[in-house]
Amino acid sequence: MDYPALLFATAAFAFGAVLLLWLLSIPLRDVSIIDMAFAGILAGIGVLAFVLAGTIAPLQLMLLGMVLAWALRMSWHLLRRNWGHGEDPRYARLRSWVDNERAFIWLSLRQVFLLQGVVIWLVALPLQVGMLAPAGMTPGALAWAGFALWALGLACESIADHQLTRIRADPSKRGTVLDTGLWRYSRHPNYFGELCVWWGIFLVACEAPWGFATVIGPLAYSYLVINITGQRTLDKKMAREKPAYKHYMESTSGLIPLPPRRRA
């Protein structure tokens, strides 16, 4: 299969999935289901690209294993955290943008589901192109460097999520700022790990022809995580809700884990 045909097929899959989720969200009155399905759709794109590629190479198997391992962990974490807790407050606030349910249904399609479809497809670009590696291609030095970065990221976000889940479950810690473990060195070690995962997948895909051209995927995802949906947005929210968080920001790196700074 050639590049245009594969990219068209994966785009159809991604947008078909988010449209189905949009339809399900209407009777459920819960837009949050897109978050729980995010990793699963990305894994589905990886599997589809692997099948459509029509060849089996060690490089392809490496990419497939990486995305499936990441998706299983992420899906389990999000389902355990969100299932049964109702709609995420971010989406609940979105409902206030309009004055009736019908208007919100179409708003959620544009602002949430279709936008997520674009993001998912872009993030998966290295994965898709990497699956078209020539038959028999084995991982080289760049691929193994990418695998090491992916493994670091997966471990980092797994540990960070576990530490955050544990403190949230402790009533005595309610209202406090998590500044121990990995969170002592980064305000967002889970986001750092997530970006390492996808930059690692990009490096592996760079072994395949046209792999370098997919850099738009991790670049776009990094911009979104840092500036739009993740780091900066959460910093503002936490600083507003917890006075101690401002001091935490002064002493702790925003994303990349670094030794704590001394406060003046």
PDB file of C-alpha atoms in Angstrom:
ATOM      1  CA  MET A   1       0.000   0.000   0.000  1.00  0.00           C
ATOM      2  CA  ASP A   2       1.250   3.498  -0.790  1.00  0.00           C
ATOM      3  CA  TYR A   3       1.384   6.468   1.589  1.00  0.00           C
ATOM      4  CA  PRO A   4      -1.742   8.369   0.397  1.00  0.00           C
ATOM      5  CA  ALA A   5      -3.957   5.281   0.560  1.00  0.00           C
ATOM      6  CA  LEU A   6      -2.785   4.324   4.037  1.00  0.00           C
ATOM      7  CA  LEU A   7      -3.103   7.879   5.393  1.00  0.00           C
ATOM      8  CA  PHE A   8      -6.599   8.176   3.936  1.00  0.00           C
ATOM      9  CA  ALA A   9      -7.642   4.858   5.504  1.00  0.00           C
ATOM     10  CA  THR A  10      -6.321   5.799   8.934  1.00  0.00           C
ATOM     11  CA  ALA A  11      -7.959   9.229   8.739  1.00  0.00           C
ATOM     12  CA  ALA A  12     -11.278   7.559   7.904  1.00  0.00           C
ATOM     13  CA  PHE A  13     -10.833   5.246  10.888  1.00  0.00           C
ATOM     14  CA  ALA A  14      -9.954   8.096  13.282  1.00  0.00           C
ATOM     15  CA  PHE A  15     -12.852  10.314  12.249  1.00  0.00           C
ATOM     16  CA  GLY A  16     -15.266   7.392  12.109  1.00  0.00           C
ATOM     17  CA  ALA A  17     -14.303   6.540  15.700  1.00  0.00           C
ATOM     18  CA  VAL A  18     -14.737  10.078  17.043  1.00  0.00           C
ATOM     19  CA  LEU A  19     -18.072  10.483  15.237  1.00  0.00           C
ATOM     20  CA  LEU A  20     -19.315   7.259  16.803  1.00  0.00           C
ATOM     21  CA  LEU A  21     -18.215   8.497  20.216  1.00  0.00           C
ATOM     22  CA  TRP A  22     -19.972  11.801  19.573  1.00  0.00           C
ATOM     23  CA  LEU A  23     -23.225   9.954  18.861  1.00  0.00           C
ATOM     24  CA  LEU A  24     -22.793   7.917  22.053  1.00  0.00           C
ATOM     25  CA  SER A  25     -22.109  11.053  24.092  1.00  0.00           C
ATOM     26  CA  ILE A  26     -25.541  12.496  23.258  1.00  0.00           C
ATOM     27  CA  PRO A  27     -27.712   9.983  25.166  1.00  0.00           C
ATOM     28  CA  LEU A  28     -25.014   9.567  27.826  1.00  0.00           C
ATOM     29  CA  ARG A  29     -24.698  13.346  28.285  1.00  0.00           C
ATOM     30  CA  ASP A  30     -20.989  12.811  28.829  1.00  0.00           C
ATOM     31  CA  VAL A  31     -18.376  14.228  26.458  1.00  0.00           C
ATOM     32  CA  SER A  32     -15.608  12.767  28.646  1.00  0.00           C
ATOM     33  CA  ILE A  33     -15.808   9.418  26.854  1.00  0.00           C
ATOM     34  CA  ILE A  34     -13.471  10.837  24.203  1.00  0.00           C
ATOM     35  CA  ASP A  35     -10.692  11.075  26.803  1.00  0.00           C
ATOM     36  CA  MET A  36     -11.089   7.438  27.831  1.00  0.00           C
ATOM     37  CA  ALA A  37     -11.046   6.346  24.179  1.00  0.00           C
ATOM     38  CA  PHE A  38      -8.067   8.506  23.101  1.00  0.00           C
ATOM     39  CA  ALA A  39      -5.389   5.834  23.584  1.00  0.00           C
ATOM     40  CA  GLY A  40      -7.577   3.097  22.127  1.00  0.00           C
ATOM     41  CA  ILE A  41      -8.129   5.024  18.892  1.00  0.00           C
ATOM     42  CA  LEU A  42      -4.393   5.650  18.554  1.00  0.00           C
ATOM     43  CA  ALA A  43      -3.711   1.947  19.079  1.00  0.00           C
ATOM     44  CA  GLY A  44      -6.403   1.143  16.503  1.00  0.00           C
ATOM     45  CA  ILE A  45      -4.630   3.352  13.970  1.00  0.00           C
ATOM     46  CA  GLY A  46      -1.391   1.494  14.672  1.00  0.00           C
ATOM     47  CA  VAL A  47      -3.017  -1.914  14.190  1.00  0.00           C
ATOM     48  CA  LEU A  48      -4.800  -0.788  11.019  1.00  0.00           C
ATOM     49  CA  ALA A  49      -1.599   0.640   9.535  1.00  0.00           C
ATOM     50  CA  PHE A  50       0.264  -2.574  10.406  1.00  0.00           C
ATOM     51  CA  VAL A  51      -2.376  -4.703   8.669  1.00  0.00           C
ATOM     52  CA  LEU A  52      -2.673  -2.472   5.596  1.00  0.00           C
ATOM     53  CA  ALA A  53       1.098  -2.237   5.135  1.00  0.00           C
ATOM     54  CA  GLY A  54       1.037  -5.828   3.930  1.00  0.00           C
ATOM     55  CA  THR A  55       4.572  -6.612   5.086  1.00  0.00           C
ATOM     56  CA  ILE A  56       6.122  -7.628   8.377  1.00  0.00           C
ATOM     57  CA  ALA A  57       9.425  -6.136   9.446  1.00  0.00           C
ATOM     58  CA  PRO A  58      11.108  -6.077  12.870  1.00  0.00           C
ATOM     59  CA  LEU A  59      10.810  -2.292  12.830  1.00  0.00           C
ATOM     60  CA  GLN A  60       7.049  -2.530  12.346  1.00  0.00           C
ATOM     61  CA  LEU A  61       6.735  -5.040  15.168  1.00  0.00           C
ATOM     62  CA  MET A  62       8.706  -2.735  17.441  1.00  0.00           C
ATOM     63  CA  LEU A  63       6.384   0.189  16.679  1.00  0.00           C
ATOM     64  CA  LEU A  64       3.276  -1.941  17.115  1.00  0.00           C
ATOM     65  CA  GLY A  65       4.464  -3.270  20.460  1.00  0.00           C
ATOM     66  CA  MET A  66       5.337   0.223  21.680  1.00  0.00           C
ATOM     67  CA  VAL A  67       1.973   1.750  20.865  1.00  0.00           C
ATOM     68  CA  LEU A  68      -0.010  -1.213  22.227  1.00  0.00           C
ATOM     69  CA  ALA A  69       1.906  -1.235  25.525  1.00  0.00           C
ATOM     70  CA  TRP A  70       1.415   2.520  25.906  1.00  0.00           C
ATOM     71  CA  ALA A  71      -2.294   2.321  24.994  1.00  0.00           C
ATOM     72  CA  LEU A  72      -3.032  -0.512  27.440  1.00  0.00           C
ATOM     73  CA  ARG A  73      -1.466   1.389  30.331  1.00  0.00           C
ATOM     74  CA  MET A  74      -3.040   4.705  29.420  1.00  0.00           C
ATOM     75  CA  SER A  75      -6.508   3.244  28.813  1.00  0.00           C
ATOM     76  CA  TRP A  76      -6.467   1.363  32.110  1.00  0.00           C
ATOM     77  CA  HIS A  77      -5.357   4.474  33.976  1.00  0.00           C
ATOM     78  CA  LEU A  78      -8.001   6.731  32.419  1.00  0.00           C
ATOM     79  CA  LEU A  79     -10.838   4.218  32.765  1.00  0.00           C
ATOM     80  CA  ARG A  80     -10.000   3.602  36.413  1.00  0.00           C
ATOM     81  CA  ARG A  81      -9.780   7.343  37.092  1.00  0.00           C
ATOM     82  CA  ASN A  82     -12.805   8.567  35.132  1.00  0.00           C
ATOM     83  CA  TRP A  83     -15.335   5.725  34.911  1.00  0.00           C
ATOM     84  CA  GLY A  84     -18.474   6.478  36.915  1.00  0.00           C
ATOM     85  CA  HIS A  85     -17.386   9.985  37.923  1.00  0.00           C
ATOM     86  CA  GLY A  86     -19.581  11.869  35.469  1.00  0.00           C
ATOM     87  CA  GLU A  87     -18.574  14.449  32.922  1.00  0.00           C
ATOM     88  CA  ASP A  88     -15.192  16.128  33.293  1.00  0.00           C
ATOM     89  CA  PRO A  89     -15.570  19.701  34.668  1.00  0.00           C
ATOM     90  CA  ARG A  90     -13.833  21.081  31.557  1.00  0.00           C
ATOM     91  CA  TYR A  91     -16.670  19.794  29.373  1.00  0.00           C
ATOM     92  CA  ALA A  92     -19.296  20.749  31.912  1.00  0.00           C
ATOM     93  CA  ARG A  93     -18.045  24.345  31.652  1.00  0.00           C
ATOM     94  CA  LEU A  94     -18.255  24.085  27.876  1.00  0.00           C
ATOM     95  CA  ARG A  95     -21.997  23.557  28.237  1.00  0.00           C
ATOM     96  CA  SER A  96     -22.288  27.097  29.635  1.00  0.00           C
ATOM     97  CA  TRP A  97     -21.139  28.480  26.303  1.00  0.00           C
ATOM     98  CA  VAL A  98     -24.564  27.831  24.805  1.00  0.00           C
ATOM     99  CA  ASP A  99     -28.122  28.126  26.105  1.00  0.00           C
ATOM    100  CA  ASN A 100     -29.615  24.774  25.085  1.00  0.00           C
ATOM    101  CA  GLU A 101     -28.730  21.098  24.699  1.00  0.00           C
ATOM    102  CA  ARG A 102     -29.133  21.026  20.930  1.00  0.00           C
ATOM    103  CA  ALA A 103     -26.608  23.832  20.472  1.00  0.00           C
ATOM    104  CA  PHE A 104     -24.167  22.050  22.798  1.00  0.00           C
ATOM    105  CA  ILE A 105     -24.400  18.832  20.806  1.00  0.00           C
ATOM    106  CA  TRP A 106     -23.126  20.598  17.682  1.00  0.00           C
ATOM    107  CA  LEU A 107     -20.613  22.617  19.695  1.00  0.00           C
ATOM    108  CA  SER A 108     -19.146  19.440  21.184  1.00  0.00           C
ATOM    109  CA  LEU A 109     -18.849  17.936  17.713  1.00  0.00           C
ATOM    110  CA  ARG A 110     -16.773  20.893  16.469  1.00  0.00           C
ATOM    111  CA  GLN A 111     -14.802  21.834  19.579  1.00  0.00           C
ATOM    112  CA  VAL A 112     -14.168  18.389  21.066  1.00  0.00           C
ATOM    113  CA  PHE A 113     -14.705  15.348  18.860  1.00  0.00           C
ATOM    114  CA  LEU A 114     -13.588  16.548  15.432  1.00  0.00           C
ATOM    115  CA  LEU A 115     -10.680  18.435  16.981  1.00  0.00           C
ATOM    116  CA  GLN A 116      -9.630  15.309  18.864  1.00  0.00           C
ATOM    117  CA  GLY A 117      -9.830  13.362  15.606  1.00  0.00           C
ATOM    118  CA  VAL A 118      -7.357  15.763  13.987  1.00  0.00           C
ATOM    119  CA  VAL A 119      -5.019  15.585  17.005  1.00  0.00           C
ATOM    120  CA  ILE A 120      -5.128  11.780  17.139  1.00  0.00           C
ATOM    121  CA  TRP A 121      -4.360  11.432  13.444  1.00  0.00           C
ATOM    122  CA  LEU A 122      -1.482  13.916  13.624  1.00  0.00           C
ATOM    123  CA  VAL A 123       0.029  12.283  16.708  1.00  0.00           C
ATOM    124  CA  ALA A 124      -0.131   8.913  14.940  1.00  0.00           C
ATOM    125  CA  LEU A 125       1.665  10.117  11.788  1.00  0.00           C
ATOM    126  CA  PRO A 126       5.085   8.649  12.736  1.00  0.00           C
ATOM    127  CA  LEU A 127       3.390   5.388  13.620  1.00  0.00           C
ATOM    128  CA  GLN A 128       1.612   5.231  10.266  1.00  0.00           C
ATOM    129  CA  VAL A 129       4.625   6.062   8.112  1.00  0.00           C
ATOM    130  CA  GLY A 130       6.851   3.751  10.132  1.00  0.00           C
ATOM    131  CA  MET A 131       4.546   0.851   9.308  1.00  0.00           C
ATOM    132  CA  LEU A 132       5.451   1.250   5.633  1.00  0.00           C
ATOM    133  CA  ALA A 133       9.070   0.350   6.340  1.00  0.00           C
ATOM    134  CA  PRO A 134      10.518  -2.047   3.742  1.00  0.00           C
ATOM    135  CA  ALA A 135      10.081  -5.748   4.499  1.00  0.00           C
ATOM    136  CA  GLY A 136      12.883  -7.113   6.642  1.00  0.00           C
ATOM    137  CA  MET A 137      14.036  -3.706   7.945  1.00  0.00           C
ATOM    138  CA  THR A 138      15.616  -4.134  11.370  1.00  0.00           C
ATOM    139  CA  PRO A 139      15.922  -1.419  14.039  1.00  0.00           C
ATOM    140  CA  GLY A 140      19.110   0.631  13.811  1.00  0.00           C
ATOM    141  CA  ALA A 141      20.812   2.910  16.319  1.00  0.00           C
ATOM    142  CA  LEU A 142      18.176   5.641  15.903  1.00  0.00           C
ATOM    143  CA  ALA A 143      15.345   3.190  16.522  1.00  0.00           C
ATOM    144  CA  TRP A 144      16.978   1.832  19.664  1.00  0.00           C
ATOM    145  CA  ALA A 145      17.534   5.402  20.893  1.00  0.00           C
ATOM    146  CA  GLY A 146      13.837   6.041  20.279  1.00  0.00           C
ATOM    147  CA  PHE A 147      12.910   2.861  22.123  1.00  0.00           C
ATOM    148  CA  ALA A 148      15.020   3.932  25.108  1.00  0.00           C
ATOM    149  CA  LEU A 149      13.309   7.351  25.149  1.00  0.00           C
ATOM    150  CA  TRP A 150       9.902   5.657  24.877  1.00  0.00           C
ATOM    151  CA  ALA A 151      10.730   3.325  27.778  1.00  0.00           C
ATOM    152  CA  LEU A 152      11.878   6.264  29.906  1.00  0.00           C
ATOM    153  CA  GLY A 153       8.665   8.109  29.120  1.00  0.00           C
ATOM    154  CA  LEU A 154       6.419   5.134  29.830  1.00  0.00           C
ATOM    155  CA  ALA A 155       8.118   4.522  33.179  1.00  0.00           C
ATOM    156  CA  CYS A 156       8.002   8.212  34.084  1.00  0.00           C
ATOM    157  CA  GLU A 157       4.304   8.721  33.360  1.00  0.00           C
ATOM    158  CA  SER A 158       3.387   5.398  35.014  1.00  0.00           C
ATOM    159  CA  ILE A 159       5.181   6.313  38.251  1.00  0.00           C
ATOM    160  CA  ALA A 160       3.874   9.894  38.197  1.00  0.00           C
ATOM    161  CA  ASP A 161       0.269   8.764  37.658  1.00  0.00           C
ATOM    162  CA  HIS A 162       0.587   6.226  40.485  1.00  0.00           C
ATOM    163  CA  GLN A 163       1.942   8.865  42.866  1.00  0.00           C
ATOM    164  CA  LEU A 164      -0.826  11.308  41.921  1.00  0.00           C
ATOM    165  CA  THR A 165      -3.547   8.665  42.271  1.00  0.00           C
ATOM    166  CA  ARG A 166      -2.259   7.666  45.699  1.00  0.00           C
ATOM    167  CA  ILE A 167      -2.293  11.213  47.085  1.00  0.00           C
ATOM    168  CA  ARG A 168      -5.756  11.900  45.653  1.00  0.00           C
ATOM    169  CA  ALA A 169      -7.058   8.830  47.470  1.00  0.00           C
ATOM    170  CA  ASP A 170      -5.716  10.051  50.823  1.00  0.00           C
ATOM    171  CA  PRO A 171      -8.273  12.328  52.556  1.00  0.00           C
ATOM    172  CA  SER A 172      -5.547  13.775  54.792  1.00  0.00           C
ATOM    173  CA  LYS A 173      -3.759  15.131  51.694  1.00  0.00           C
ATOM    174  CA  ARG A 174      -6.786  16.903  50.251  1.00  0.00           C
ATOM    175  CA  GLY A 175      -5.957  20.464  49.240  1.00  0.00           C
ATOM    176  CA  THR A 176      -2.205  19.933  49.483  1.00  0.00           C
ATOM    177  CA  VAL A 177       0.349  20.212  46.676  1.00  0.00           C
ATOM    178  CA  LEU A 178       2.099  17.027  45.575  1.00  0.00           C
ATOM    179  CA  ASP A 179       5.803  17.881  45.748  1.00  0.00           C
ATOM    180  CA  THR A 180       7.380  14.498  46.493  1.00  0.00           C
ATOM    181  CA  GLY A 181       8.601  11.648  44.303  1.00  0.00           C
ATOM    182  CA  LEU A 182       8.890  12.632  40.661  1.00  0.00           C
ATOM    183  CA  TRP A 183       6.772  15.689  41.419  1.00  0.00           C
ATOM    184  CA  ARG A 184       9.664  17.113  43.424  1.00  0.00           C
ATOM    185  CA  TYR A 185      11.625  17.521  40.183  1.00  0.00           C
ATOM    186  CA  SER A 186       8.856  18.430  37.727  1.00  0.00           C
ATOM    187  CA  ARG A 187       5.413  19.981  38.116  1.00  0.00           C
ATOM    188  CA  HIS A 188       4.185  17.739  35.318  1.00  0.00           C
ATOM    189  CA  PRO A 189       6.242  14.526  35.157  1.00  0.00           C
ATOM    190  CA  ASN A 190       3.283  12.688  33.608  1.00  0.00           C
ATOM    191  CA  TYR A 191       3.232  15.129  30.672  1.00  0.00           C
ATOM    192  CA  PHE A 192       7.009  14.847  30.361  1.00  0.00           C
ATOM    193  CA  GLY A 193       6.671  11.075  30.148  1.00  0.00           C
ATOM    194  CA  GLU A 194       3.871  11.297  27.592  1.00  0.00           C
ATOM    195  CA  LEU A 195       5.930  13.493  25.285  1.00  0.00           C
ATOM    196  CA  CYS A 196       8.957  11.198  25.648  1.00  0.00           C
ATOM    197  CA  VAL A 197       6.759   8.296  24.517  1.00  0.00           C
ATOM    198  CA  TRP A 198       5.733  10.011  21.291  1.00  0.00           C
ATOM    199  CA  TRP A 199       9.118  11.542  20.507  1.00  0.00           C
ATOM    200  CA  GLY A 200      10.536   8.056  21.020  1.00  0.00           C
ATOM    201  CA  ILE A 201       8.038   6.588  18.545  1.00  0.00           C
ATOM    202  CA  PHE A 202       8.995   9.343  16.106  1.00  0.00           C
ATOM    203  CA  LEU A 203      12.691   8.427  16.366  1.00  0.00           C
ATOM    204  CA  VAL A 204      11.897   4.783  15.639  1.00  0.00           C
ATOM    205  CA  ALA A 205       9.808   5.827  12.621  1.00  0.00           C
ATOM    206  CA  CYS A 206      12.748   7.894  11.336  1.00  0.00           C
ATOM    207  CA  GLU A 207      14.424   4.621  10.333  1.00  0.00           C
ATOM    208  CA  ALA A 208      11.743   4.214   7.647  1.00  0.00           C
ATOM    209  CA  PRO A 209      11.622   6.252   4.424  1.00  0.00           C
ATOM    210  CA  TRP A 210       9.916   9.630   4.970  1.00  0.00           C
ATOM    211  CA  GLY A 211       9.958   9.109   8.724  1.00  0.00           C
ATOM    212  CA  PHE A 212      11.591  12.481   9.367  1.00  0.00           C
ATOM    213  CA  ALA A 213       8.715  14.198   7.564  1.00  0.00           C
ATOM    214  CA  THR A 214       6.332  13.120  10.334  1.00  0.00           C
ATOM    215  CA  VAL A 215       7.963  15.441  12.878  1.00  0.00           C
ATOM    216  CA  ILE A 216       4.798  17.545  12.667  1.00  0.00           C
ATOM    217  CA  GLY A 217       3.118  14.881  14.818  1.00  0.00           C
ATOM    218  CA  PRO A 218       5.247  15.141  17.984  1.00  0.00           C
ATOM    219  CA  LEU A 219       5.724  18.885  17.446  1.00  0.00           C
ATOM    220  CA  ALA A 220       1.980  19.524  17.347  1.00  0.00           C
ATOM    221  CA  TYR A 221       1.373  17.256  20.337  1.00  0.00           C
ATOM    222  CA  SER A 222       4.128  18.951  22.344  1.00  0.00           C
ATOM    223  CA  TYR A 223       2.645  22.377  21.609  1.00  0.00           C
ATOM    224  CA  LEU A 224      -0.820  21.241  22.683  1.00  0.00           C
ATOM    225  CA  VAL A 225       0.372  19.534  25.876  1.00  0.00           C
ATOM    226  CA  ILE A 226       2.568  22.448  26.938  1.00  0.00           C
ATOM    227  CA  ASN A 227       0.513  25.452  25.837  1.00  0.00           C
ATOM    228  CA  ILE A 228      -3.138  24.486  25.339  1.00  0.00           C
ATOM    229  CA  THR A 229      -4.476  21.461  27.184  1.00  0.00           C
ATOM    230  CA  GLY A 230      -1.775  20.612  29.703  1.00  0.00           C
ATOM    231  CA  GLN A 231       1.045  22.371  31.492  1.00  0.00           C
ATOM    232  CA  ARG A 232       0.167  26.063  31.303  1.00  0.00           C
ATOM    233  CA  THR A 233      -3.573  25.560  31.670  1.00  0.00           C
ATOM    234  CA  LEU A 234      -3.169  23.320  34.710  1.00  0.00           C
ATOM    235  CA  ASP A 235      -0.590  25.646  36.282  1.00  0.00           C
ATOM    236  CA  LYS A 236      -3.051  28.547  36.096  1.00  0.00           C
ATOM    237  CA  LYS A 237      -5.864  26.443  37.529  1.00  0.00           C
ATOM    238  CA  MET A 238      -3.765  25.074  40.397  1.00  0.00           C
ATOM    239  CA  ALA A 239      -2.296  28.482  41.273  1.00  0.00           C
ATOM    240  CA  ARG A 240      -5.843  29.842  41.454  1.00  0.00           C
ATOM    241  CA  GLU A 241      -7.127  27.035  43.674  1.00  0.00           C
ATOM    242  CA  LYS A 242      -4.097  26.358  45.914  1.00  0.00           C
ATOM    243  CA  PRO A 243      -2.024  29.282  47.286  1.00  0.00           C
ATOM    244  CA  ALA A 244       0.910  26.942  48.021  1.00  0.00           C
ATOM    245  CA  TYR A 245       1.128  26.070  44.343  1.00  0.00           C
ATOM    246  CA  LYS A 246       2.663  29.452  43.517  1.00  0.00           C
ATOM    247  CA  HIS A 247       5.607  28.654  45.801  1.00  0.00           C
ATOM    248  CA  TYR A 248       5.819  25.213  44.228  1.00  0.00           C
ATOM    249  CA  MET A 249       6.066  26.828  40.777  1.00  0.00           C
ATOM    250  CA  GLU A 250       8.954  29.020  41.947  1.00  0.00           C
ATOM    251  CA  SER A 251      11.062  26.055  43.010  1.00  0.00           C
ATOM    252  CA  THR A 252      10.091  23.284  40.579  1.00  0.00           C
ATOM    253  CA  SER A 253      10.737  22.805  36.868  1.00  0.00           C
ATOM    254  CA  GLY A 254       7.652  23.046  34.696  1.00  0.00           C
ATOM    255  CA  LEU A 255       8.180  19.952  32.572  1.00  0.00           C
ATOM    256  CA  ILE A 256      11.685  18.448  32.340  1.00  0.00           C
ATOM    257  CA  PRO A 257      12.709  16.913  35.691  1.00  0.00           C
ATOM    258  CA  LEU A 258      15.471  19.030  37.257  1.00  0.00           C
ATOM    259  CA  PRO A 259      16.828  19.538  40.784  1.00  0.00           C
ATOM    260  CA  PRO A 260      14.566  21.881  42.795  1.00  0.00           C
ATOM    261  CA  ARG A 261      15.532  25.562  42.792  1.00  0.00           C
ATOM    262  CA  ARG A 262      16.065  27.532  45.983  1.00  0.00           C
ATOM    263  CA  ARG A 263      13.365  30.120  46.551  1.00  0.00           C
ATOM    264  CA  ALA A 264      14.422  33.678  47.287  1.00  0.00           C
TER     265      ALA A 264
END
